[in-house]
Amino acid sequence: MTTPADTAPRIPEAVHRRRWAILGVLMLSLLIVVLDNSILNVAIKTISTPAPTGLGATQSELEWAINSYTLVFAGLLFSAGLLGDRLGRKKVLLGGLLVFGIGSALAASSGSPVELISFRAVMGLGAAFVMPATLAVLMNVFERDEQPKAIGIWAGGVGLAIAIGPITGGVLLDHFWWGSVFLINVPIVIVALGLMIWLVPDSRDPKPGRIDPVGVVLSVIGLVLLVYGIIKGGQLADFTDATVLATIGAGLVVLVGFVVHEKRSDHPSIDIDYFKNKVFSAAIAAIALVFFALMGVTFFSVFYTQSVRGYSPLQTGLLMLPLAVAQLVFAPRARLVVDRFGNRATTTAGMLTIAAMLAAFAALEADTPIWILEIIFFLMGAGMAHIMTPTSVVIMQALPREKAGSASALSNTFRQVGGALGIAVLGSVLSASYRSGIEGDLPEAARHEAGESIEATLGFAAKLGPKGDALIGPANDAFLHAMHVTALCGAGVAVIGALVVYLFLPGRTPTKTEKETDLVSADH
């Protein structure tokens, strides 16, 4: 069983006075990490366009450009959280931002998809040290009674980044080359570093754990093999292929080995005992499942708006605004809903809302009024806000304050792993469904390359000139069918998430006034 966080005031007065300014700096650091992925989502179509406009990246290379960042991020989060607890969170935060800024500058100058994938991994390395440290510092500058409010604002910051990212990406792509979506991170990093040195106090765990290099290596290898196998299956449209099955199987074996190692180790990356707390486990699972569904949807919705509907990157960014606005509005207020209805009801309703909106994607066609998509995005953002805030509070308050880095790392790791698997699994379902739908319309010699994604088909059609126009209709139809199948898979995952939180998260906690009323009634 986990030890509850202590309630005695332990924040120095000087730090307490500037806690909201510190939260602002932490949110700026968080902003660039989240901003980067939301900007990239709008840019993926441009990057898939042949040179000189883009890099001519294939669907699987695009998935790797997103997942190389995510896998390094997720694989190193445990160690980054422990290093922050040991060396000091401020030092780790500054180092992480610096590496992220350098990785961004390198990614902007990539000359091929392989270079982009490599430099995105460097960015993931930096982000791994930024993300857990922001929440860990937050837990150490706010007293327990203010933590839910601070975490709500922090979660709202994620919504702000999701809002700013696609619009910023769209503006940059309208005026500059594709690499500008990464270069924009550099000035933000410089400002964040200056403010952090000035304002943010350092903190560390008085009894930090030792680093677990074997655990780190096993977790990264296991995740990379698993995701590689899933992406390869989508690329081939055949999940029974011997290479695909062997890679996925090897990944699962290594991850099982990781869990066994962690249970036996006296200094594990993840303390498996944390998961004996059902509430903690359910909250972690909810975060992983919601990001699994959400990242997969974001991936295919960009191709729907740009390839099928013909919107520009900037217009696509603006179309995604309702999702972010809903998060921004509802995330800081979600704690009030939790106070009224409890964690279980709030998160279950949020999960069911996400499931319903994913299912609604299955009804979208090439001529569906665009305001329907806007309503879907808004309700998805509202649902997400009512999952992220309560589950983040549950996770962070389930462990002692000294272990804030570990709790934050666990939360972020499962979110990133969920997102990576969402892109890999749902991206592969999309790719496999699309290939099976379009292959009959393509010449046999071009089926493999032109059938991998709608962008590949449209690129092939453009090379054929007027003859290629006949492929546009079938490509759109095949993509829409693939999107409908993928959306329903995502909806199924969200329903599983709703079941998990309904069964295991706590109900409503009586307020102090209600407890006093009950005591008075009992006396009479």
Short mmCIF file of C-alpha atoms in Angstrom, two decimals:
data_model
loop_
_atom_site.label_atom_id
_atom_site.label_comp_id
_atom_site.label_asym_id
_atom_site.label_seq_id
_atom_site.Cartn_x
_atom_site.Cartn_y
_atom_site.Cartn_z
CA MET A 1 0.00 0.00 0.00
CA THR A 2 1.30 3.49 -0.79
CA THR A 3 1.91 6.11 1.85
CA PRO A 4 -0.30 9.21 1.56
CA ALA A 5 1.42 12.55 1.05
CA ASP A 6 1.99 14.46 4.29
CA THR A 7 -0.18 17.49 5.06
CA ALA A 8 2.09 19.68 7.25
CA PRO A 9 3.16 22.99 5.61
CA ARG A 10 6.71 22.46 4.41
CA ILE A 11 7.13 25.10 1.70
CA PRO A 12 9.58 27.95 2.52
CA GLU A 13 7.80 31.32 2.68
CA ALA A 14 9.92 32.91 -0.10
CA VAL A 15 9.04 30.03 -2.46
CA HIS A 16 5.39 30.04 -1.39
CA ARG A 17 5.05 33.76 -2.29
CA ARG A 18 6.20 33.22 -5.90
CA ARG A 19 4.53 29.84 -6.43
CA TRP A 20 2.18 31.09 -9.18
CA ALA A 21 5.07 32.70 -11.11
CA ILE A 22 6.96 29.39 -10.78
CA LEU A 23 3.89 27.56 -12.13
CA GLY A 24 3.93 29.93 -15.13
CA VAL A 25 7.59 29.05 -15.89
CA LEU A 26 6.86 25.31 -15.49
CA MET A 27 3.96 25.64 -17.92
CA LEU A 28 6.24 27.36 -20.45
CA SER A 29 8.61 24.36 -20.23
CA LEU A 30 5.68 21.99 -20.60
CA LEU A 31 4.33 24.08 -23.47
CA ILE A 32 7.27 23.39 -25.79
CA VAL A 33 7.25 19.63 -25.11
CA VAL A 34 3.51 19.28 -25.86
CA LEU A 35 3.56 22.02 -28.52
CA ASP A 36 6.12 20.07 -30.51
CA ASN A 37 3.88 17.03 -30.99
CA SER A 38 0.76 19.09 -31.74
CA ILE A 39 2.70 21.18 -34.32
CA LEU A 40 4.03 18.01 -35.93
CA ASN A 41 0.51 16.60 -36.30
CA VAL A 42 -0.36 19.45 -38.70
CA ALA A 43 2.99 19.16 -40.51
CA ILE A 44 2.89 15.39 -41.22
CA LYS A 45 1.13 15.84 -44.57
CA THR A 46 3.71 18.46 -45.67
CA ILE A 47 6.62 16.25 -44.53
CA SER A 48 5.11 13.35 -46.53
CA THR A 49 5.13 15.52 -49.70
CA PRO A 50 8.16 14.86 -51.97
CA ALA A 51 11.14 17.27 -51.93
CA PRO A 52 11.60 20.22 -52.16
CA THR A 53 8.29 20.92 -50.32
CA GLY A 54 8.76 18.07 -47.81
CA LEU A 55 10.91 14.99 -47.27
CA GLY A 56 8.75 12.47 -49.12
CA ALA A 57 8.29 10.47 -45.90
CA THR A 58 6.17 7.30 -46.15
CA GLN A 59 3.33 6.51 -43.71
CA SER A 60 5.60 4.24 -41.65
CA GLU A 61 8.39 6.88 -41.63
CA LEU A 62 5.86 9.45 -40.38
CA GLU A 63 4.81 7.07 -37.60
CA TRP A 64 8.49 6.64 -36.70
CA ALA A 65 9.08 10.41 -36.76
CA ILE A 66 6.41 10.71 -34.06
CA ASN A 67 7.29 7.49 -32.22
CA SER A 68 11.10 7.85 -32.12
CA TYR A 69 10.50 10.92 -29.95
CA THR A 70 7.82 9.19 -27.90
CA LEU A 71 9.71 5.94 -27.30
CA VAL A 72 12.93 7.62 -26.13
CA PHE A 73 10.78 9.93 -24.02
CA ALA A 74 8.81 7.07 -22.47
CA GLY A 75 11.80 4.75 -22.07
CA LEU A 76 13.90 7.30 -20.19
CA LEU A 77 11.19 8.95 -18.07
CA PHE A 78 11.70 6.59 -15.10
CA SER A 79 15.42 7.30 -14.97
CA ALA A 80 14.85 11.01 -15.59
CA GLY A 81 12.43 11.15 -12.65
CA LEU A 82 14.96 9.35 -10.41
CA LEU A 83 17.83 11.59 -11.60
CA GLY A 84 15.72 14.64 -10.79
CA ASP A 85 14.97 13.24 -7.31
CA ARG A 86 18.71 12.55 -6.82
CA LEU A 87 20.55 15.48 -8.52
CA GLY A 88 17.92 18.17 -8.09
CA ARG A 89 14.87 18.79 -10.29
CA LYS A 90 15.99 22.28 -11.40
CA LYS A 91 19.34 21.00 -12.75
CA VAL A 92 17.63 18.17 -14.63
CA LEU A 93 14.98 20.56 -16.00
CA LEU A 94 17.63 23.00 -17.30
CA GLY A 95 19.67 20.17 -18.88
CA GLY A 96 16.57 18.66 -20.50
CA LEU A 97 15.51 22.00 -22.01
CA LEU A 98 18.99 22.56 -23.43
CA VAL A 99 19.08 19.10 -25.12
CA PHE A 100 15.53 19.63 -26.42
CA GLY A 101 16.52 22.98 -27.96
CA ILE A 102 19.61 21.47 -29.67
CA GLY A 103 17.51 18.51 -30.97
CA SER A 104 14.93 20.98 -32.36
CA ALA A 105 17.57 22.95 -34.28
CA LEU A 106 18.98 19.70 -35.73
CA ALA A 107 15.50 18.37 -36.68
CA ALA A 108 14.79 21.62 -38.56
CA SER A 109 17.86 21.01 -40.76
CA SER A 110 17.08 17.31 -41.53
CA GLY A 111 17.82 16.30 -45.13
CA SER A 112 15.98 12.95 -45.08
CA PRO A 113 13.27 11.07 -43.13
CA VAL A 114 15.99 8.99 -41.39
CA GLU A 115 17.74 12.16 -40.13
CA LEU A 116 14.42 13.57 -38.92
CA ILE A 117 13.66 10.32 -37.05
CA SER A 118 17.13 10.44 -35.40
CA PHE A 119 16.93 14.10 -34.34
CA ARG A 120 13.39 13.59 -33.03
CA ALA A 121 14.89 10.92 -30.76
CA VAL A 122 17.34 13.58 -29.42
CA MET A 123 14.36 15.84 -28.73
CA GLY A 124 12.69 12.93 -26.89
CA LEU A 125 15.81 12.60 -24.73
CA GLY A 126 15.53 16.26 -23.67
CA ALA A 127 11.76 16.07 -23.16
CA ALA A 128 12.16 13.01 -20.90
CA PHE A 129 14.02 15.20 -18.40
CA VAL A 130 11.63 18.18 -18.71
CA MET A 131 8.22 16.54 -18.28
CA PRO A 132 8.51 14.73 -14.89
CA ALA A 133 10.52 17.59 -13.40
CA THR A 134 7.72 20.14 -14.08
CA LEU A 135 5.13 18.17 -12.07
CA ALA A 136 7.69 17.24 -9.38
CA VAL A 137 8.65 20.91 -8.85
CA LEU A 138 4.94 21.82 -8.79
CA MET A 139 4.31 19.29 -5.99
CA ASN A 140 7.18 20.86 -4.04
CA VAL A 141 6.10 24.53 -4.29
CA PHE A 142 2.37 24.06 -3.54
CA GLU A 143 0.85 22.81 -0.30
CA ARG A 144 -1.42 19.76 -0.56
CA ASP A 145 -4.68 21.78 -0.40
CA GLU A 146 -3.61 23.89 -3.44
CA GLN A 147 -2.19 21.00 -5.46
CA PRO A 148 -5.47 20.02 -7.21
CA LYS A 149 -5.95 23.63 -8.39
CA ALA A 150 -2.31 23.89 -9.54
CA ILE A 151 -2.49 20.53 -11.35
CA GLY A 152 -5.76 21.67 -12.99
CA ILE A 153 -4.03 24.80 -14.33
CA TRP A 154 -1.03 22.67 -15.36
CA ALA A 155 -3.37 20.31 -17.27
CA GLY A 156 -5.01 23.40 -18.82
CA GLY A 157 -1.53 24.33 -20.06
CA VAL A 158 -1.50 21.06 -22.02
CA GLY A 159 -4.76 22.25 -23.61
CA LEU A 160 -3.17 25.62 -24.42
CA ALA A 161 -0.24 23.87 -26.11
CA ILE A 162 -2.63 21.66 -28.10
CA ALA A 163 -4.44 24.87 -29.18
CA ILE A 164 -1.37 26.89 -30.09
CA GLY A 165 0.51 24.02 -31.77
CA PRO A 166 -1.62 23.34 -34.87
CA ILE A 167 -2.30 27.05 -35.50
CA THR A 168 1.39 27.97 -35.08
CA GLY A 169 2.31 25.03 -37.33
CA GLY A 170 -0.23 26.13 -39.94
CA VAL A 171 1.04 29.75 -39.98
CA LEU A 172 4.67 28.60 -40.23
CA LEU A 173 3.93 26.12 -43.04
CA ASP A 174 2.01 28.82 -44.97
CA HIS A 175 5.02 31.16 -44.88
CA PHE A 176 8.16 29.08 -44.35
CA TRP A 177 9.63 25.65 -45.05
CA TRP A 178 8.57 22.55 -43.04
CA GLY A 179 11.65 22.73 -40.73
CA SER A 180 10.35 25.97 -39.20
CA VAL A 181 7.91 23.90 -37.08
CA PHE A 182 10.94 22.62 -35.13
CA LEU A 183 13.06 25.79 -35.23
CA ILE A 184 10.27 27.70 -33.42
CA ASN A 185 11.17 25.74 -30.25
CA VAL A 186 14.63 27.34 -29.98
CA PRO A 187 13.64 30.91 -28.89
CA ILE A 188 11.03 29.49 -26.46
CA VAL A 189 13.73 27.27 -24.89
CA ILE A 190 16.04 30.29 -24.45
CA VAL A 191 13.30 32.31 -22.67
CA ALA A 192 12.32 29.32 -20.48
CA LEU A 193 15.95 28.71 -19.44
CA GLY A 194 16.40 32.35 -18.37
CA LEU A 195 13.18 32.44 -16.32
CA MET A 196 13.92 29.08 -14.73
CA ILE A 197 17.41 30.09 -13.55
CA TRP A 198 15.86 33.21 -12.00
CA LEU A 199 12.67 31.88 -10.40
CA VAL A 200 12.54 28.11 -9.88
CA PRO A 201 13.92 26.68 -6.61
CA ASP A 202 15.80 23.38 -6.60
CA SER A 203 14.42 20.35 -4.74
CA ARG A 204 15.41 16.71 -4.42
CA ASP A 205 14.43 13.50 -2.63
CA PRO A 206 16.42 13.19 0.65
CA LYS A 207 16.48 9.40 0.09
CA PRO A 208 16.73 8.99 -3.69
CA GLY A 209 16.76 5.61 -5.38
CA ARG A 210 19.70 4.26 -7.38
CA ILE A 211 19.57 4.31 -11.17
CA ASP A 212 18.54 1.00 -12.74
CA PRO A 213 20.43 0.78 -16.09
CA VAL A 214 19.27 -2.81 -16.83
CA GLY A 215 15.63 -1.78 -16.35
CA VAL A 216 16.05 1.27 -18.62
CA VAL A 217 17.63 -0.80 -21.41
CA LEU A 218 14.99 -3.57 -21.17
CA SER A 219 12.08 -1.07 -21.22
CA VAL A 220 13.42 0.81 -24.27
CA ILE A 221 14.27 -2.39 -26.24
CA GLY A 222 10.90 -3.98 -25.38
CA LEU A 223 8.88 -0.93 -26.42
CA VAL A 224 10.86 -0.34 -29.64
CA LEU A 225 10.45 -4.00 -30.73
CA LEU A 226 6.73 -4.00 -29.92
CA VAL A 227 6.01 -0.72 -31.74
CA TYR A 228 8.26 -1.66 -34.69
CA GLY A 229 6.35 -4.94 -35.13
CA ILE A 230 2.97 -3.20 -35.01
CA ILE A 231 4.01 -0.49 -37.52
CA LYS A 232 5.56 -3.13 -39.83
CA GLY A 233 2.28 -5.11 -39.71
CA GLY A 234 0.35 -2.03 -40.86
CA GLN A 235 2.90 -1.27 -43.56
CA LEU A 236 2.58 -4.82 -44.99
CA ALA A 237 -1.20 -4.99 -44.26
CA ASP A 238 -0.41 -8.42 -42.82
CA PHE A 239 -0.13 -9.01 -39.08
CA THR A 240 0.43 -12.73 -39.62
CA ASP A 241 3.77 -12.13 -41.39
CA ALA A 242 6.58 -14.09 -39.68
CA THR A 243 8.78 -10.99 -39.17
CA VAL A 244 5.88 -9.02 -37.68
CA LEU A 245 4.88 -11.81 -35.28
CA ALA A 246 8.51 -12.47 -34.26
CA THR A 247 9.19 -8.78 -33.56
CA ILE A 248 5.98 -8.25 -31.56
CA GLY A 249 6.59 -11.51 -29.67
CA ALA A 250 10.19 -10.53 -28.87
CA GLY A 251 9.01 -7.12 -27.64
CA LEU A 252 6.45 -8.71 -25.31
CA VAL A 253 9.04 -11.21 -23.98
CA VAL A 254 11.53 -8.38 -23.24
CA LEU A 255 8.78 -6.34 -21.48
CA VAL A 256 7.85 -9.37 -19.35
CA GLY A 257 11.57 -9.71 -18.54
CA PHE A 258 11.55 -6.01 -17.58
CA VAL A 259 8.67 -6.54 -15.11
CA VAL A 260 10.39 -9.63 -13.59
CA HIS A 261 13.67 -7.67 -13.25
CA GLU A 262 11.86 -4.75 -11.60
CA LYS A 263 10.18 -7.05 -9.05
CA ARG A 264 13.50 -8.63 -8.08
CA SER A 265 15.65 -5.47 -8.12
CA ASP A 266 16.43 -3.65 -4.85
CA HIS A 267 16.56 -0.34 -6.81
CA PRO A 268 13.91 -0.70 -9.57
CA SER A 269 13.07 1.99 -12.15
CA ILE A 270 9.41 1.31 -11.36
CA ASP A 271 8.39 0.19 -7.89
CA ILE A 272 5.91 -2.55 -8.85
CA ASP A 273 4.40 -2.28 -5.35
CA TYR A 274 2.84 1.07 -6.38
CA PHE A 275 0.49 -0.91 -8.62
CA LYS A 276 -0.90 -2.90 -5.66
CA ASN A 277 -2.93 0.25 -5.02
CA LYS A 278 -5.94 -0.34 -7.31
CA VAL A 279 -6.85 3.36 -7.43
CA PHE A 280 -3.32 4.30 -8.54
CA SER A 281 -3.30 1.52 -11.17
CA ALA A 282 -6.74 2.49 -12.53
CA ALA A 283 -5.74 6.16 -12.83
CA ILE A 284 -2.53 5.21 -14.69
CA ALA A 285 -4.49 2.86 -17.01
CA ALA A 286 -7.06 5.60 -17.73
CA ILE A 287 -4.34 8.04 -18.82
CA ALA A 288 -2.70 5.40 -21.05
CA LEU A 289 -5.99 4.39 -22.70
CA VAL A 290 -7.25 7.93 -23.33
CA PHE A 291 -3.96 8.86 -25.02
CA PHE A 292 -3.99 5.60 -26.99
CA ALA A 293 -7.36 6.60 -28.46
CA LEU A 294 -6.62 10.32 -28.80
CA MET A 295 -3.18 10.14 -30.48
CA GLY A 296 -4.46 7.62 -33.01
CA VAL A 297 -7.38 9.91 -33.89
CA THR A 298 -5.21 13.02 -34.23
CA PHE A 299 -3.01 11.08 -36.64
CA PHE A 300 -5.82 10.19 -39.05
CA SER A 301 -7.91 13.37 -38.62
CA VAL A 302 -5.12 15.47 -40.20
CA PHE A 303 -5.27 13.33 -43.37
CA TYR A 304 -9.09 13.58 -43.34
CA THR A 305 -9.09 17.40 -43.17
CA GLN A 306 -6.13 18.00 -45.53
CA SER A 307 -6.17 15.09 -48.03
CA VAL A 308 -9.92 14.34 -48.27
CA ARG A 309 -11.42 17.75 -47.46
CA GLY A 310 -8.63 19.88 -49.02
CA TYR A 311 -7.97 22.23 -46.08
CA SER A 312 -4.57 23.91 -45.67
CA PRO A 313 -2.29 23.24 -42.63
CA LEU A 314 -3.40 26.57 -41.07
CA GLN A 315 -7.09 25.78 -41.62
CA THR A 316 -6.52 22.33 -40.12
CA GLY A 317 -4.92 23.97 -37.08
CA LEU A 318 -7.92 26.26 -36.68
CA LEU A 319 -10.30 23.29 -37.07
CA MET A 320 -8.59 21.59 -34.11
CA LEU A 321 -9.05 24.70 -31.95
CA PRO A 322 -12.32 23.53 -30.28
CA LEU A 323 -10.54 20.45 -28.85
CA ALA A 324 -7.92 22.67 -27.23
CA VAL A 325 -10.34 25.39 -26.10
CA ALA A 326 -12.50 22.78 -24.35
CA GLN A 327 -9.44 21.45 -22.52
CA LEU A 328 -8.32 24.94 -21.60
CA VAL A 329 -11.77 25.86 -20.26
CA PHE A 330 -12.66 22.61 -18.48
CA ALA A 331 -9.31 21.30 -17.13
CA PRO A 332 -8.91 23.92 -14.34
CA ARG A 333 -12.61 23.49 -13.39
CA ALA A 334 -12.67 19.69 -13.44
CA ARG A 335 -11.78 19.57 -9.72
CA LEU A 336 -15.15 21.29 -8.97
CA VAL A 337 -16.96 18.49 -10.83
CA VAL A 338 -14.89 15.93 -8.86
CA ASP A 339 -15.90 17.67 -5.57
CA ARG A 340 -19.56 17.43 -6.58
CA PHE A 341 -19.72 13.96 -8.19
CA GLY A 342 -16.47 12.17 -7.24
CA ASN A 343 -13.54 10.80 -9.26
CA ARG A 344 -15.36 7.70 -10.50
CA ALA A 345 -18.39 9.46 -12.01
CA THR A 346 -16.31 12.32 -13.50
CA THR A 347 -13.71 10.12 -15.22
CA THR A 348 -16.22 7.49 -16.37
CA ALA A 349 -18.33 10.23 -17.99
CA GLY A 350 -15.18 11.67 -19.59
CA MET A 351 -14.17 8.27 -21.00
CA LEU A 352 -17.66 7.56 -22.36
CA THR A 353 -17.70 11.01 -24.01
CA ILE A 354 -14.37 10.24 -25.73
CA ALA A 355 -15.73 6.82 -26.84
CA ALA A 356 -18.91 8.40 -28.27
CA MET A 357 -16.94 11.06 -30.17
CA LEU A 358 -14.55 8.47 -31.63
CA ALA A 359 -17.55 6.46 -32.76
CA ALA A 360 -18.95 9.67 -34.33
CA PHE A 361 -15.86 9.79 -36.60
CA ALA A 362 -17.24 6.63 -38.22
CA ALA A 363 -20.16 8.71 -39.55
CA LEU A 364 -18.00 11.39 -41.23
CA GLU A 365 -17.96 11.44 -45.03
CA ALA A 366 -16.23 13.62 -47.65
CA ASP A 367 -19.17 16.08 -47.70
CA THR A 368 -20.22 16.06 -44.00
CA PRO A 369 -20.80 19.67 -42.77
CA ILE A 370 -17.56 20.74 -41.09
CA TRP A 371 -19.34 22.11 -37.99
CA ILE A 372 -20.10 18.50 -37.01
CA LEU A 373 -16.34 17.82 -36.82
CA GLU A 374 -15.99 20.96 -34.66
CA ILE A 375 -18.59 19.66 -32.18
CA ILE A 376 -16.83 16.27 -32.07
CA PHE A 377 -13.47 17.97 -31.32
CA PHE A 378 -15.01 20.22 -28.62
CA LEU A 379 -16.68 17.32 -26.80
CA MET A 380 -13.47 15.25 -27.07
CA GLY A 381 -11.55 18.10 -25.40
CA ALA A 382 -14.19 18.37 -22.65
CA GLY A 383 -14.05 14.61 -22.06
CA MET A 384 -10.26 14.63 -21.92
CA ALA A 385 -10.19 17.51 -19.39
CA HIS A 386 -12.44 15.51 -17.06
CA ILE A 387 -10.05 12.54 -17.25
CA MET A 388 -6.63 14.22 -17.13
CA THR A 389 -7.13 16.49 -14.09
CA PRO A 390 -8.73 13.97 -11.67
CA THR A 391 -6.38 11.12 -12.63
CA SER A 392 -3.28 13.38 -12.35
CA VAL A 393 -4.35 14.45 -8.84
CA VAL A 394 -5.03 10.82 -7.81
CA ILE A 395 -1.61 9.69 -9.07
CA MET A 396 0.39 12.58 -7.59
CA GLN A 397 -1.32 12.38 -4.17
CA ALA A 398 -1.05 8.59 -3.93
CA LEU A 399 2.70 8.81 -3.26
CA PRO A 400 4.70 10.84 -0.72
CA ARG A 401 5.84 14.30 -1.83
CA GLU A 402 9.51 13.15 -1.89
CA LYS A 403 8.55 10.66 -4.62
CA ALA A 404 6.92 13.36 -6.80
CA GLY A 405 9.46 12.75 -9.59
CA SER A 406 8.68 9.02 -9.68
CA ALA A 407 4.90 9.59 -9.62
CA SER A 408 5.12 12.18 -12.39
CA ALA A 409 7.43 9.92 -14.43
CA LEU A 410 5.00 6.99 -14.12
CA SER A 411 2.05 9.16 -15.16
CA ASN A 412 3.91 10.60 -18.15
CA THR A 413 5.45 7.27 -19.15
CA PHE A 414 2.10 5.52 -19.39
CA ARG A 415 0.65 8.51 -21.21
CA GLN A 416 3.50 8.46 -23.75
CA VAL A 417 3.47 4.66 -24.11
CA GLY A 418 -0.31 4.80 -24.57
CA GLY A 419 0.11 7.51 -27.22
CA ALA A 420 2.92 5.64 -29.00
CA LEU A 421 0.90 2.41 -29.09
CA GLY A 422 -2.17 4.40 -30.22
CA ILE A 423 -0.26 5.82 -33.19
CA ALA A 424 1.33 2.43 -33.94
CA VAL A 425 -1.81 0.28 -33.55
CA LEU A 426 -4.45 2.66 -34.92
CA GLY A 427 -2.02 3.97 -37.57
CA SER A 428 -1.39 0.38 -38.63
CA VAL A 429 -5.13 -0.43 -38.70
CA LEU A 430 -5.61 2.69 -40.86
CA SER A 431 -2.74 1.70 -43.17
CA ALA A 432 -3.83 -1.96 -43.49
CA SER A 433 -7.51 -1.02 -44.10
CA TYR A 434 -6.54 1.63 -46.64
CA ARG A 435 -4.21 -0.71 -48.54
CA SER A 436 -6.86 -3.45 -48.80
CA GLY A 437 -9.38 -0.87 -50.08
CA ILE A 438 -7.18 0.82 -52.72
CA GLU A 439 -5.04 -2.04 -54.09
CA GLY A 440 -7.65 -3.09 -56.65
CA ASP A 441 -7.56 0.38 -58.24
CA LEU A 442 -3.74 0.56 -58.55
CA PRO A 443 -1.48 -0.98 -61.24
CA GLU A 444 0.24 -4.05 -59.81
CA ALA A 445 3.75 -2.54 -60.11
CA ALA A 446 2.76 0.49 -58.02
CA ARG A 447 0.63 -1.26 -55.38
CA HIS A 448 3.25 -1.53 -52.65
CA GLU A 449 4.50 2.07 -52.70
CA ALA A 450 1.34 3.91 -53.82
CA GLY A 451 -0.94 1.84 -51.57
CA GLU A 452 0.72 2.66 -48.26
CA SER A 453 -1.26 5.86 -47.56
CA ILE A 454 -3.68 8.28 -49.20
CA GLU A 455 -0.78 10.74 -49.65
CA ALA A 456 1.25 8.07 -51.50
CA THR A 457 -1.74 7.35 -53.78
CA LEU A 458 -2.39 11.03 -54.49
CA GLY A 459 1.34 11.55 -55.18
CA PHE A 460 1.26 8.65 -57.66
CA ALA A 461 -1.92 10.09 -59.26
CA ALA A 462 -0.21 13.50 -59.68
CA LYS A 463 2.70 11.83 -61.56
CA LEU A 464 0.22 10.26 -64.00
CA GLY A 465 -1.20 13.69 -64.92
CA PRO A 466 -4.84 13.81 -66.15
CA LYS A 467 -5.01 9.97 -66.14
CA GLY A 468 -4.43 10.03 -62.38
CA ASP A 469 -7.66 11.97 -61.69
CA ALA A 470 -9.56 8.68 -61.83
CA LEU A 471 -7.69 7.54 -58.68
CA ILE A 472 -8.77 10.47 -56.45
CA GLY A 473 -12.33 9.24 -55.83
CA PRO A 474 -11.34 5.63 -54.96
CA ALA A 475 -8.48 6.95 -52.74
CA ASN A 476 -10.91 9.12 -50.76
CA ASP A 477 -13.41 6.26 -50.45
CA ALA A 478 -10.72 3.82 -49.29
CA PHE A 479 -9.39 6.33 -46.76
CA LEU A 480 -12.86 7.09 -45.35
CA HIS A 481 -13.58 3.37 -44.91
CA ALA A 482 -10.17 2.92 -43.21
CA MET A 483 -10.84 5.95 -40.96
CA HIS A 484 -14.24 4.56 -39.93
CA VAL A 485 -12.71 1.17 -39.00
CA THR A 486 -9.88 2.88 -37.06
CA ALA A 487 -12.26 5.24 -35.21
CA LEU A 488 -14.43 2.32 -34.04
CA CYS A 489 -11.28 0.51 -32.77
CA GLY A 490 -10.36 3.66 -30.81
CA ALA A 491 -13.91 3.90 -29.42
CA GLY A 492 -13.63 0.30 -28.19
CA VAL A 493 -10.41 1.16 -26.34
CA ALA A 494 -12.09 4.18 -24.70
CA VAL A 495 -15.01 1.97 -23.53
CA ILE A 496 -12.48 -0.38 -21.86
CA GLY A 497 -11.01 2.70 -20.15
CA ALA A 498 -14.47 3.73 -18.91
CA LEU A 499 -14.98 0.24 -17.44
CA VAL A 500 -11.59 0.35 -15.65
CA VAL A 501 -12.21 3.72 -13.97
CA TYR A 502 -15.82 2.84 -13.08
CA LEU A 503 -14.70 -0.35 -11.33
CA PHE A 504 -11.61 0.92 -9.51
CA LEU A 505 -11.59 4.69 -8.97
CA PRO A 506 -13.06 5.97 -5.67
CA GLY A 507 -16.51 7.53 -5.56
CA ARG A 508 -17.34 10.89 -4.06
CA THR A 509 -15.53 11.87 -0.84
CA PRO A 510 -17.88 13.57 1.67
CA THR A 511 -17.02 17.22 2.32
CA LYS A 512 -16.12 18.49 5.79
CA THR A 513 -19.59 20.06 6.17
CA GLU A 514 -21.33 16.80 5.21
CA LYS A 515 -19.21 14.85 7.71
CA GLU A 516 -20.12 17.32 10.46
CA THR A 517 -23.82 17.06 9.53
CA ASP A 518 -23.61 13.24 9.68
CA LEU A 519 -21.99 13.42 13.13
CA VAL A 520 -24.71 15.78 14.41
CA SER A 521 -27.42 13.45 13.03
CA ALA A 522 -25.72 10.47 14.71
CA ASP A 523 -25.65 12.32 18.07
CA HIS A 524 -29.38 12.95 17.87
#
